Amino acid sequence: MVVKICKDYDAMSRVAANIFAAQIITKPGSVLGFATGSTPEGTYKELVKMYKEGLISFKGVTSFNLDEYVGITRSNDQSYYYFMHHHLFDHVDINESNVNIPNTGGNLQDECMDYERRIKAAGGIDLQIVGIGNNGHIGFNEPCDNFVENTNVVELQQRTIEANARFFDSIEDVPTKAVTMGIGTIMRAKKVVLVASGEGKADIIRDIVKGKITPMAPASVLRFHNDVTVIVDRAAASML
Ligand code: PGA
């Protein structure tokens, strides 16, 4: 696990975007794993800028998102489908038929199995970006007794619901369930980038970089991956 400490959020975003740009330039047909949440927004902004400057193209890219809420439609502006189009896909030349975000509108178990099948058929994920929840989750893999291997349906923990309530009119509107890639799905990505910013993430960053490797802090498992870069700003690194 390599930890890069950047001076602020913008610098963190540029470093993460540069890793994505390098991946796309060296392999235009890359399979990229994307994440939602506030943290990667700046990374996507940088990628859109690089695309507009003609530095990168998403024409050959296939994407897989980490997760999606259950119980809201794709057209809802809180869906992760909406988020990804709003922040990235609508502004670059990615082929919509190569965009994969868990479809939570039908049979969830079938979708979980099919999502794994689609990732495998695409040749696996070359580069996956993840944010981190203040409880250590990656994707929506919440702290629990064991690492869940494959894409699965999860009940969101109260701490996650409270953290995500800031995006909704009221906490009652926050979905309580989601479909998420499993820890195994994320660990099978060839390269992983974890981004975190702000003081609120300092203790969990310390725990996952220096603490025990345990499913109670799911991101800690990334220390077993051989190509992980943790990109943090100074505030998130303040307890390292
Ligand atoms: P955030 O979410 O980037 O909005 O802090 C991270 C996460 O919950 O994975």
PDB file of N, CA and C in Angstrom, residues 38 69 80 133-135 137 140 142 155-177 201:
ATOM      1  N   SER A  38     -18.777  12.383  -2.377  1.00  0.00           N
ATOM      2  CA  SER A  38     -18.195  13.715  -2.583  1.00  0.00           C
ATOM      3  C   SER A  38     -16.729  13.632  -2.978  1.00  0.00           C
ATOM      4  N   TYR A  69     -27.927   2.361  -5.048  1.00  0.00           N
ATOM      5  CA  TYR A  69     -29.019   2.219  -4.074  1.00  0.00           C
ATOM      6  C   TYR A  69     -30.128   1.309  -4.620  1.00  0.00           C
ATOM      7  N   TYR A  80     -26.944   6.664  -8.130  1.00  0.00           N
ATOM      8  CA  TYR A  80     -25.545   6.712  -8.551  1.00  0.00           C
ATOM      9  C   TYR A  80     -25.446   6.717 -10.077  1.00  0.00           C
ATOM     10  N   GLY A 133     -15.886   5.165   3.602  1.00  0.00           N
ATOM     11  CA  GLY A 133     -16.863   5.669   4.560  1.00  0.00           C
ATOM     12  C   GLY A 133     -16.190   5.918   5.896  1.00  0.00           C
ATOM     13  N   ASN A 134     -16.817   6.741   6.748  1.00  0.00           N
ATOM     14  CA  ASN A 134     -16.171   6.979   8.045  1.00  0.00           C
ATOM     15  C   ASN A 134     -16.213   5.734   8.929  1.00  0.00           C
ATOM     16  N   ASN A 135     -16.936   4.699   8.488  1.00  0.00           N
ATOM     17  CA  ASN A 135     -16.894   3.408   9.207  1.00  0.00           C
ATOM     18  C   ASN A 135     -15.958   2.420   8.511  1.00  0.00           C
ATOM     19  N   HIS A 137     -16.089   1.556   5.276  1.00  0.00           N
ATOM     20  CA  HIS A 137     -16.627   0.799   4.137  1.00  0.00           C
ATOM     21  C   HIS A 137     -15.971   1.226   2.828  1.00  0.00           C
ATOM     22  N   PHE A 140     -20.325  -0.373  -0.701  1.00  0.00           N
ATOM     23  CA  PHE A 140     -21.196  -0.368   0.479  1.00  0.00           C
ATOM     24  C   PHE A 140     -20.916  -1.605   1.332  1.00  0.00           C
ATOM     25  N   GLU A 142     -20.145  -2.823   4.400  1.00  0.00           N
ATOM     26  CA  GLU A 142     -20.153  -2.264   5.744  1.00  0.00           C
ATOM     27  C   GLU A 142     -19.345  -3.165   6.696  1.00  0.00           C
ATOM     28  N   GLU A 155     -27.715  -4.269   3.553  1.00  0.00           N
ATOM     29  CA  GLU A 155     -28.495  -3.338   4.370  1.00  0.00           C
ATOM     30  C   GLU A 155     -27.512  -2.273   4.828  1.00  0.00           C
ATOM     31  N   LEU A 156     -27.822  -1.026   4.600  1.00  0.00           N
ATOM     32  CA  LEU A 156     -26.896   0.036   5.016  1.00  0.00           C
ATOM     33  C   LEU A 156     -26.959   0.240   6.520  1.00  0.00           C
ATOM     34  N   GLN A 157     -25.792   0.506   7.100  1.00  0.00           N
ATOM     35  CA  GLN A 157     -25.751   0.733   8.543  1.00  0.00           C
ATOM     36  C   GLN A 157     -26.186   2.164   8.845  1.00  0.00           C
ATOM     37  N   GLN A 158     -26.676   2.339  10.091  1.00  0.00           N
ATOM     38  CA  GLN A 158     -27.195   3.636  10.507  1.00  0.00           C
ATOM     39  C   GLN A 158     -26.176   4.752  10.278  1.00  0.00           C
ATOM     40  N   ARG A 159     -24.901   4.470  10.519  1.00  0.00           N
ATOM     41  CA  ARG A 159     -23.857   5.487  10.363  1.00  0.00           C
ATOM     42  C   ARG A 159     -23.728   5.932   8.896  1.00  0.00           C
ATOM     43  N   THR A 160     -23.911   4.988   7.992  1.00  0.00           N
ATOM     44  CA  THR A 160     -23.846   5.311   6.560  1.00  0.00           C
ATOM     45  C   THR A 160     -25.084   6.101   6.152  1.00  0.00           C
ATOM     46  N   ILE A 161     -26.236   5.682   6.657  1.00  0.00           N
ATOM     47  CA  ILE A 161     -27.484   6.387   6.336  1.00  0.00           C
ATOM     48  C   ILE A 161     -27.377   7.838   6.824  1.00  0.00           C
ATOM     49  N   GLU A 162     -26.844   8.005   8.030  1.00  0.00           N
ATOM     50  CA  GLU A 162     -26.690   9.372   8.576  1.00  0.00           C
ATOM     51  C   GLU A 162     -25.688  10.180   7.748  1.00  0.00           C
ATOM     52  N   ALA A 163     -24.590   9.543   7.329  1.00  0.00           N
ATOM     53  CA  ALA A 163     -23.576  10.264   6.541  1.00  0.00           C
ATOM     54  C   ALA A 163     -24.150  10.686   5.188  1.00  0.00           C
ATOM     55  N   ASN A 164     -25.018   9.851   4.625  1.00  0.00           N
ATOM     56  CA  ASN A 164     -25.539  10.146   3.286  1.00  0.00           C
ATOM     57  C   ASN A 164     -26.790  11.019   3.313  1.00  0.00           C
ATOM     58  N   ALA A 165     -27.320  11.243   4.506  1.00  0.00           N
ATOM     59  CA  ALA A 165     -28.558  12.039   4.632  1.00  0.00           C
ATOM     60  C   ALA A 165     -28.348  13.459   4.116  1.00  0.00           C
ATOM     61  N   ARG A 166     -27.090  13.936   4.120  1.00  0.00           N
ATOM     62  CA  ARG A 166     -26.826  15.302   3.659  1.00  0.00           C
ATOM     63  C   ARG A 166     -27.241  15.530   2.199  1.00  0.00           C
ATOM     64  N   PHE A 167     -27.356  14.456   1.431  1.00  0.00           N
ATOM     65  CA  PHE A 167     -27.730  14.594   0.025  1.00  0.00           C
ATOM     66  C   PHE A 167     -29.247  14.552  -0.186  1.00  0.00           C
ATOM     67  N   PHE A 168     -29.995  14.164   0.841  1.00  0.00           N
ATOM     68  CA  PHE A 168     -31.442  13.957   0.700  1.00  0.00           C
ATOM     69  C   PHE A 168     -32.205  15.026   1.485  1.00  0.00           C
ATOM     70  N   ASP A 169     -33.518  15.193   1.160  1.00  0.00           N
ATOM     71  CA  ASP A 169     -34.336  16.182   1.869  1.00  0.00           C
ATOM     72  C   ASP A 169     -34.452  15.816   3.347  1.00  0.00           C
ATOM     73  N   SER A 170     -34.614  14.517   3.618  1.00  0.00           N
ATOM     74  CA  SER A 170     -34.674  14.101   5.018  1.00  0.00           C
ATOM     75  C   SER A 170     -34.066  12.706   5.142  1.00  0.00           C
ATOM     76  N   ILE A 171     -33.706  12.352   6.367  1.00  0.00           N
ATOM     77  CA  ILE A 171     -33.035  11.057   6.579  1.00  0.00           C
ATOM     78  C   ILE A 171     -33.952   9.889   6.199  1.00  0.00           C
ATOM     79  N   GLU A 172     -35.262  10.119   6.301  1.00  0.00           N
ATOM     80  CA  GLU A 172     -36.216   9.055   5.941  1.00  0.00           C
ATOM     81  C   GLU A 172     -36.151   8.728   4.446  1.00  0.00           C
ATOM     82  N   ASP A 173     -35.642   9.664   3.645  1.00  0.00           N
ATOM     83  CA  ASP A 173     -35.578   9.431   2.193  1.00  0.00           C
ATOM     84  C   ASP A 173     -34.353   8.618   1.781  1.00  0.00           C
ATOM     85  N   VAL A 174     -33.400   8.444   2.701  1.00  0.00           N
ATOM     86  CA  VAL A 174     -32.171   7.727   2.333  1.00  0.00           C
ATOM     87  C   VAL A 174     -32.500   6.237   2.197  1.00  0.00           C
ATOM     88  N   PRO A 175     -32.165   5.642   1.038  1.00  0.00           N
ATOM     89  CA  PRO A 175     -32.433   4.202   0.904  1.00  0.00           C
ATOM     90  C   PRO A 175     -31.717   3.416   2.003  1.00  0.00           C
ATOM     91  N   THR A 176     -32.272   2.268   2.349  1.00  0.00           N
ATOM     92  CA  THR A 176     -31.669   1.466   3.422  1.00  0.00           C
ATOM     93  C   THR A 176     -30.942   0.250   2.868  1.00  0.00           C
ATOM     94  N   LYS A 177     -31.033   0.085   1.548  1.00  0.00           N
ATOM     95  CA  LYS A 177     -30.411  -1.087   0.923  1.00  0.00           C
ATOM     96  C   LYS A 177     -29.650  -0.670  -0.332  1.00  0.00           C
ATOM     97  N   LYS A 201     -12.013  12.006   8.107  1.00  0.00           N
ATOM     98  CA  LYS A 201     -11.556  10.685   7.654  1.00  0.00           C
ATOM     99  C   LYS A 201     -10.228  10.291   8.313  1.00  0.00           C
TER     100      LYS A 201
END
